[in-house]
Short mmCIF file of C-alpha atoms in Angstrom, two decimals:
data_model
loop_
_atom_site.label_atom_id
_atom_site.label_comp_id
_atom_site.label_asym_id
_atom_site.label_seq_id
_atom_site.Cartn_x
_atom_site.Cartn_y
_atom_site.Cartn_z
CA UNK A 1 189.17 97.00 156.25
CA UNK A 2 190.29 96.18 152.90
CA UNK A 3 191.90 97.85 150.01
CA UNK A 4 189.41 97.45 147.07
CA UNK A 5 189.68 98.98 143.31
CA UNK A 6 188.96 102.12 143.77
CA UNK A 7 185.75 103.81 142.80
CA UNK A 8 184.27 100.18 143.29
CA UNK A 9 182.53 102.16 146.47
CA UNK A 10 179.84 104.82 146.12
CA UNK A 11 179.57 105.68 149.51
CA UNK A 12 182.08 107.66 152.07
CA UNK A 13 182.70 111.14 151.22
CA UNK A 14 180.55 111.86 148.29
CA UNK A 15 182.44 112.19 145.05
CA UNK A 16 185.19 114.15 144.42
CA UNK A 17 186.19 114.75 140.35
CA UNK A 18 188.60 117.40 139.76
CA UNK A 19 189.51 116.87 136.30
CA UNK A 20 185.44 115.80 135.11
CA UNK A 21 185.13 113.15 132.82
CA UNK A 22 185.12 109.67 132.50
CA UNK A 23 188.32 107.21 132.45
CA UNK A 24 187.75 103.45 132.70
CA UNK A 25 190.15 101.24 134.58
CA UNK A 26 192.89 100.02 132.23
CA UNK A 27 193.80 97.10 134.13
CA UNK A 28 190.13 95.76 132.84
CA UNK A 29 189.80 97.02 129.05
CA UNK A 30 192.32 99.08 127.83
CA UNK A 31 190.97 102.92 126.56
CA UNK A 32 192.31 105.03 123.08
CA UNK A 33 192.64 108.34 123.91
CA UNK A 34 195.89 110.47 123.13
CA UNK A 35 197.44 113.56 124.53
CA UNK A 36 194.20 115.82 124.13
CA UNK A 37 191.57 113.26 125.91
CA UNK A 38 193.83 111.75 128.11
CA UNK A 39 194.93 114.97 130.39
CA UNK A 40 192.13 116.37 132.13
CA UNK A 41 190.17 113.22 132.69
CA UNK A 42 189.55 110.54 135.68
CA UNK A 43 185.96 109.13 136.97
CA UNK A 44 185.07 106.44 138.80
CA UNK A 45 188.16 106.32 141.08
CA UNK A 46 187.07 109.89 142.59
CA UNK A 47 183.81 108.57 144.00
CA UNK A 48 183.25 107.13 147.30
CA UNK A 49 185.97 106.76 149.89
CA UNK A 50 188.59 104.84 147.43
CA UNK A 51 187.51 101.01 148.37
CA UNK A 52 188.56 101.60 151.93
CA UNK A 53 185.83 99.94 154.27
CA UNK A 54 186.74 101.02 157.57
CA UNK A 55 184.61 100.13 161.33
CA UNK A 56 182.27 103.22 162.68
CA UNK A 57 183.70 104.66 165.90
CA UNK A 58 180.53 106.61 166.31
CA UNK A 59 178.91 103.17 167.34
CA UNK A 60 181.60 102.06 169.90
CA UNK A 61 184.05 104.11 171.62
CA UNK A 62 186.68 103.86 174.28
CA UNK A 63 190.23 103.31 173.84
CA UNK A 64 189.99 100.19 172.24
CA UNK A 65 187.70 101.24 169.58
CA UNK A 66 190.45 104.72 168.84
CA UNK A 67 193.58 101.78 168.85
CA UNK A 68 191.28 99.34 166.33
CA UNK A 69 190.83 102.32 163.85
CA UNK A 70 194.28 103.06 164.35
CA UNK A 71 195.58 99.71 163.34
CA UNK A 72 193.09 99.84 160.63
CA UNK A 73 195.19 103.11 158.97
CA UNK A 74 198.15 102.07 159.78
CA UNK A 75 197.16 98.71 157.22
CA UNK A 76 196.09 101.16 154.87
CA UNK A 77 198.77 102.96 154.83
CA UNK A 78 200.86 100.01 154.43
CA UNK A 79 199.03 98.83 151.22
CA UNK A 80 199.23 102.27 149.62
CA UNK A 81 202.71 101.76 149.86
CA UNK A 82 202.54 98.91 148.24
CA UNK A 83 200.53 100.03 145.30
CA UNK A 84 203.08 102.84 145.12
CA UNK A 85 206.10 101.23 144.77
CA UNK A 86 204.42 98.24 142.81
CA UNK A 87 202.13 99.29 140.18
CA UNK A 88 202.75 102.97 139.84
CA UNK A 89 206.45 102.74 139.36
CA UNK A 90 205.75 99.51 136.75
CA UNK A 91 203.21 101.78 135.18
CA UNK A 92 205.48 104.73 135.23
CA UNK A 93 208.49 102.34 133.67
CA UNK A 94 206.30 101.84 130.80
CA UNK A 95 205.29 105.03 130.09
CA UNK A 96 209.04 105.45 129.89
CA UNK A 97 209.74 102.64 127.81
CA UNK A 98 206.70 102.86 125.30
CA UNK A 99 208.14 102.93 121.62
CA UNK A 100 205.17 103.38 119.48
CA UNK A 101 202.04 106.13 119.92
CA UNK A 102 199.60 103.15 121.16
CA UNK A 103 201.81 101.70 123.83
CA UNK A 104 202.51 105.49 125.05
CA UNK A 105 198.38 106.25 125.18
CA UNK A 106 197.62 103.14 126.95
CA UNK A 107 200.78 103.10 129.35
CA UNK A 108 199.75 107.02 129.93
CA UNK A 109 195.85 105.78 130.99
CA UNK A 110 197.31 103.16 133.20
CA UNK A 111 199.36 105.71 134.80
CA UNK A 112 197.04 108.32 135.20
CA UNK A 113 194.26 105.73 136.79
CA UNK A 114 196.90 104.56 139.25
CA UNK A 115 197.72 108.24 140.31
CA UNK A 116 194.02 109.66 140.67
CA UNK A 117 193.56 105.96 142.99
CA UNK A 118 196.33 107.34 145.65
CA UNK A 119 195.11 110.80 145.41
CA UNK A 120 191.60 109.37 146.19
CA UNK A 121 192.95 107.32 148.84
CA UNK A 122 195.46 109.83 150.45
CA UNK A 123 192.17 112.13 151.00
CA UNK A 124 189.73 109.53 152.24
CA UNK A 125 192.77 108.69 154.76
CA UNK A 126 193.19 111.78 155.79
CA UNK A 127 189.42 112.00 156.84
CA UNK A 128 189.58 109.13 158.70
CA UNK A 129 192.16 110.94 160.72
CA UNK A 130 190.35 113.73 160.96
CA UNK A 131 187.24 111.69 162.56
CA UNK A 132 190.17 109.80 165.01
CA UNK A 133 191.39 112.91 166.36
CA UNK A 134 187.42 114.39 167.24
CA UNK A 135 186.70 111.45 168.89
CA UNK A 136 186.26 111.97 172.84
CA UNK A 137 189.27 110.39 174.31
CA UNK A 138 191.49 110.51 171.23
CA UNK A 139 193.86 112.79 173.74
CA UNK A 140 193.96 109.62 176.07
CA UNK A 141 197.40 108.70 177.15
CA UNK A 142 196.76 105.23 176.65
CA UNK A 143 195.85 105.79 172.79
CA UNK A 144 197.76 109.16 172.16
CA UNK A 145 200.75 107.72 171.34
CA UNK A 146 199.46 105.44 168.55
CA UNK A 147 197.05 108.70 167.08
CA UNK A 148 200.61 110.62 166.85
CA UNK A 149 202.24 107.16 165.02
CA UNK A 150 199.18 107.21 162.55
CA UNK A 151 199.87 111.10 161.62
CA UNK A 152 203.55 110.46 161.11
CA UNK A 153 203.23 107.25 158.68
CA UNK A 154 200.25 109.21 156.43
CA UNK A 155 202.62 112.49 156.51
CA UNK A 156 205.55 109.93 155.71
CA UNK A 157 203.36 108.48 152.71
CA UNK A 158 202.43 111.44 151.44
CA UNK A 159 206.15 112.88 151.19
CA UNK A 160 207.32 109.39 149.61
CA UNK A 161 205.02 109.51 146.67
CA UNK A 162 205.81 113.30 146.63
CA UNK A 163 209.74 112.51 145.59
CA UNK A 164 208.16 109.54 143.25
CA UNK A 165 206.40 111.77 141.65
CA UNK A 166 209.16 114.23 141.47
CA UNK A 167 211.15 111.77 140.21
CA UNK A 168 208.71 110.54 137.64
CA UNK A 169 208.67 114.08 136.49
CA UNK A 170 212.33 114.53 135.79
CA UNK A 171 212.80 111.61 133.98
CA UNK A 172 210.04 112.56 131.59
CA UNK A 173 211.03 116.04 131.12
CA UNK A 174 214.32 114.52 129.93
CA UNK A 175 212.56 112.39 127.39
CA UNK A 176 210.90 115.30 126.28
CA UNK A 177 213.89 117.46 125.80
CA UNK A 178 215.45 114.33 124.05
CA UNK A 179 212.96 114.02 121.50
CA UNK A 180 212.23 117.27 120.96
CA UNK A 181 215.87 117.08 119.58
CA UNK A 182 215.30 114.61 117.36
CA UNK A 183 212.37 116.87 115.45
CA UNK A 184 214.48 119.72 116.01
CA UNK A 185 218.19 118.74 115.26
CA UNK A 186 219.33 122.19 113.91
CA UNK A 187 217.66 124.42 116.88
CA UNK A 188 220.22 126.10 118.48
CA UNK A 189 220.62 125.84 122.22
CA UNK A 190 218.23 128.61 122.99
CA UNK A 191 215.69 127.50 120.69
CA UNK A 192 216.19 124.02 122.28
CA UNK A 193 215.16 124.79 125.49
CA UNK A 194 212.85 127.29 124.48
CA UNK A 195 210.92 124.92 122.35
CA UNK A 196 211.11 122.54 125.11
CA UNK A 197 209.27 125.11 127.60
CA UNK A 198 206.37 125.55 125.00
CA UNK A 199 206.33 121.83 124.76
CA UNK A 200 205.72 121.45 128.29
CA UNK A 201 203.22 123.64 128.14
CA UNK A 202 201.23 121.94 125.63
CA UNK A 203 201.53 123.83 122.63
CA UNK A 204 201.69 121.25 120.13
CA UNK A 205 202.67 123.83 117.08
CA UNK A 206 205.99 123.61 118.63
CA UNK A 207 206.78 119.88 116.76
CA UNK A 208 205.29 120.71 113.93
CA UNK A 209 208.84 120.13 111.48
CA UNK A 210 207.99 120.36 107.84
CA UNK A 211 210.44 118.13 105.47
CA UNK A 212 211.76 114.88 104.82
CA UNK A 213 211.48 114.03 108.60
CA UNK A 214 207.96 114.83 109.06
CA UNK A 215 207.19 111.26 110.02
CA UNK A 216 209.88 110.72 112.43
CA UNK A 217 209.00 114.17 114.32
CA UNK A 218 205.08 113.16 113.82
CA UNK A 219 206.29 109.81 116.21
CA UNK A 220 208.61 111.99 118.54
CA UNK A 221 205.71 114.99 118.84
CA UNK A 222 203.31 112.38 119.53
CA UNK A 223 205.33 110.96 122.39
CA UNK A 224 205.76 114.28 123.51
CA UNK A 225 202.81 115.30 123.99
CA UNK A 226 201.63 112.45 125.97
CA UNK A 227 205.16 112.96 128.32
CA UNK A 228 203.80 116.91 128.52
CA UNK A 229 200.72 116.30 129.72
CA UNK A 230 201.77 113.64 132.14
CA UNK A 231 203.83 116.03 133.65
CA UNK A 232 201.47 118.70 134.05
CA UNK A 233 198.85 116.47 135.57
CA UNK A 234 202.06 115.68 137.91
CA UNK A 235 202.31 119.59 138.93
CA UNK A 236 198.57 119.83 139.21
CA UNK A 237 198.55 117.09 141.48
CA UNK A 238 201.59 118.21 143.27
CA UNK A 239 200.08 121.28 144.54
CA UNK A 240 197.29 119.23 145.86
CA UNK A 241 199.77 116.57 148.11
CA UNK A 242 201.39 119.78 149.20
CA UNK A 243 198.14 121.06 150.80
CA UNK A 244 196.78 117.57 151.89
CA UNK A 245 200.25 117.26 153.39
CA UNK A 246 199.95 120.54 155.36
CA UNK A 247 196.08 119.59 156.38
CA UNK A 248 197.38 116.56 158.43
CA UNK A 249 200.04 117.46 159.69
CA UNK A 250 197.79 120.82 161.33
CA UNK A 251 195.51 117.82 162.48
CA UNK A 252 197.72 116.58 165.13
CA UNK A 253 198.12 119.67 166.96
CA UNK A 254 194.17 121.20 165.51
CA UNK A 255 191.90 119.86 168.38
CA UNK A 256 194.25 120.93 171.19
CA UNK A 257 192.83 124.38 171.58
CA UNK A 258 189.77 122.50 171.82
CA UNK A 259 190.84 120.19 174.28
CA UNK A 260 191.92 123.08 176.78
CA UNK A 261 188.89 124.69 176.21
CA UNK A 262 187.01 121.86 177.81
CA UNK A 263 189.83 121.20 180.21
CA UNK A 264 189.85 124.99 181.19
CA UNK A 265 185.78 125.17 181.22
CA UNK A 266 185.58 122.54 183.47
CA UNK A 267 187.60 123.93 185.91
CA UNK A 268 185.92 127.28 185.77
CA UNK A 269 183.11 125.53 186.27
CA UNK A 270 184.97 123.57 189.54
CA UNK A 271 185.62 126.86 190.68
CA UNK A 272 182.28 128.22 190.79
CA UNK A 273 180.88 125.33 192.20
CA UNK A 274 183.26 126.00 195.05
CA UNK A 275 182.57 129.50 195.17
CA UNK A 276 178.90 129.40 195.35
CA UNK A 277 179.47 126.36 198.06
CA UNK A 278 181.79 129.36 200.29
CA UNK A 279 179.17 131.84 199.64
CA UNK A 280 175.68 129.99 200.21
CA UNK A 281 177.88 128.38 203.71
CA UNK A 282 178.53 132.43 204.46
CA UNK A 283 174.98 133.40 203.99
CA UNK A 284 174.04 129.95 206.15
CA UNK A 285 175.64 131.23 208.44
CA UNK A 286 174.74 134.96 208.65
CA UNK A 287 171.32 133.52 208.09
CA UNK A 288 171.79 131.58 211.40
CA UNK A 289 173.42 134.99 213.11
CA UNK A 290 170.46 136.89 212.18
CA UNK A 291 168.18 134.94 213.67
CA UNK A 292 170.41 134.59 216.84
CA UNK A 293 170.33 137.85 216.78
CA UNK A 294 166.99 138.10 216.96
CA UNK A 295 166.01 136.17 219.79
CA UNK A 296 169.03 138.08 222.15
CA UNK A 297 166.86 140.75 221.01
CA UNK A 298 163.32 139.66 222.07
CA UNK A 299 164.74 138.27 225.27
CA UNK A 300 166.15 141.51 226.38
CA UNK A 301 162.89 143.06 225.48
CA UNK A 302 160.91 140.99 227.23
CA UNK A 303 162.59 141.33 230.23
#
């Protein structure tokens, strides 16, 4: 299995494009688009199953087959990881540190594209799961252990990039409430915060500071808006982790019922066996009685 550029793949899942849209990937040409175009889009890294090319357990099962695609997840997981703590927090540092209105639009795409690829990922993984835990002899003791392991290090993933995000979040909310102050410096504490609220909810009217400083608070609103949007993309896709999260960690304990079922139908069906067994050797025998029976009779008669 390897961990591609995702949306490179048009197969797996279908596509999945919550936002609609098109975004290109930064890291090969970088895109204009500001505060307006830039929230709300993503494209090619929703399609397919995120670049992850992972072996067919319909074609060969067994134990070994469950513990291959385990190892396989448990790789991906690892290089999600690794994408999280690598390029998203560089991309999210620069977001942070962008000083003019260009660096923040193309630090904002980069960030963005690297977000929607873990999103993309985080699903297709959590599929692949899924398709583990229906596979016959998934509840094997030999394998069970290692199909519990894989649940805990996606559930584990998923709540790490949860606090990064979180993170992420407060640190631009801060930067908006900082520059929002420098547009605003005579807004008392109220109007502070309440400007700051109306910020973060994308009204842009909220910067607009007539005056001698028009052109500084034209480079802090612009700044701003691209931090607001961020961070509601961020809350959008928060509620989204927080119901993938929920989805596999159900999974572990989902195909149990199923499980007994089949355990508990096949010894039902045990049991009838052996009942119908005890009756048809009763009626064998009354059958055999009968006919004993029978010829007692006809002897007596005869004589």
């Amino acid at each position: 299995m390897s961990y591609q550029s995702l949306g490179d793949n048009q197969g797996g899942y279908g596509q999945y494009n919550p936002y609609g849209g098109q975004q290109q990937n930064p890291y090969a040409q970088q895109q204009d688009y500001g505060y307006g175009s830039g929230y709300g889009q993503t494209g090619d890294v929703e399609q397919g199953n995120g670049g992850y090319e992972m072996s067919n357990m319909q074609q060969s099962g067994g134990p070994t087959a469950i513990l291959n695609k385990c190892k396989e997840m448990n790789d991906a997981i690892n290089e999600l990881r690794t994408k999280r703590e690598g390029q998203l927090v560089s991309a999210q540092n620069a977001l942070l540190d962008s000083a003019t209105g260009k660096e923040d639009q193309a630090a904002r795409q980069s960030v963005d594209y690297i977000e929607d690829e873990i999103n993309t990922a985080l699903r297709y993984l959590r599929d692949q799961f899924k398709r583990i835990k229906e596979t016959p002899g998934s509840g094997d003791p030999r394998v069970s252990g290692q199909v519990e392991n894989v649940n805990r290090n996606l559930r584990r993933e998923i709540e790490q990039y949860q606090r990064t995000q979180s993170d992420f979040r407060k640190r631009l909310e801060e930067q908006v409430r900082r520059r929002y102050e420098i547009a605003n410096p005579e807004a008392t504490p109220e109007e502070l915060e309440q400007g700051v609220q109306n910020v973060l909810a994308g009204q842009e009217q909220a910067f607009m500071t007539p005056g001698t400083r028009s052109r500084q608070a034209n480079d802090a609103r612009q700044a701003t808006m691209q931090r607001s949007a961020a961070i509601r993309k961020i809350e959008q896709d928060m509620i989204q982790l927080g119901q993938l999260y929920q989805e596999v960690a159900e999974l572990v304990h989902q195909q149990e019922p199923a499980v007994t079922q089949i355990e508990q139908g096949a010894e039902d069906t045990h049991r009838n066996v052996q009942q119908a067994n005890t009756k048809l050797d009763n009626a064998i025998v009354s059958a055999r009685n009968a006919r004993r029976w029978k010829w007692y009779a006809l002897i007596i008669v005869s004589k």
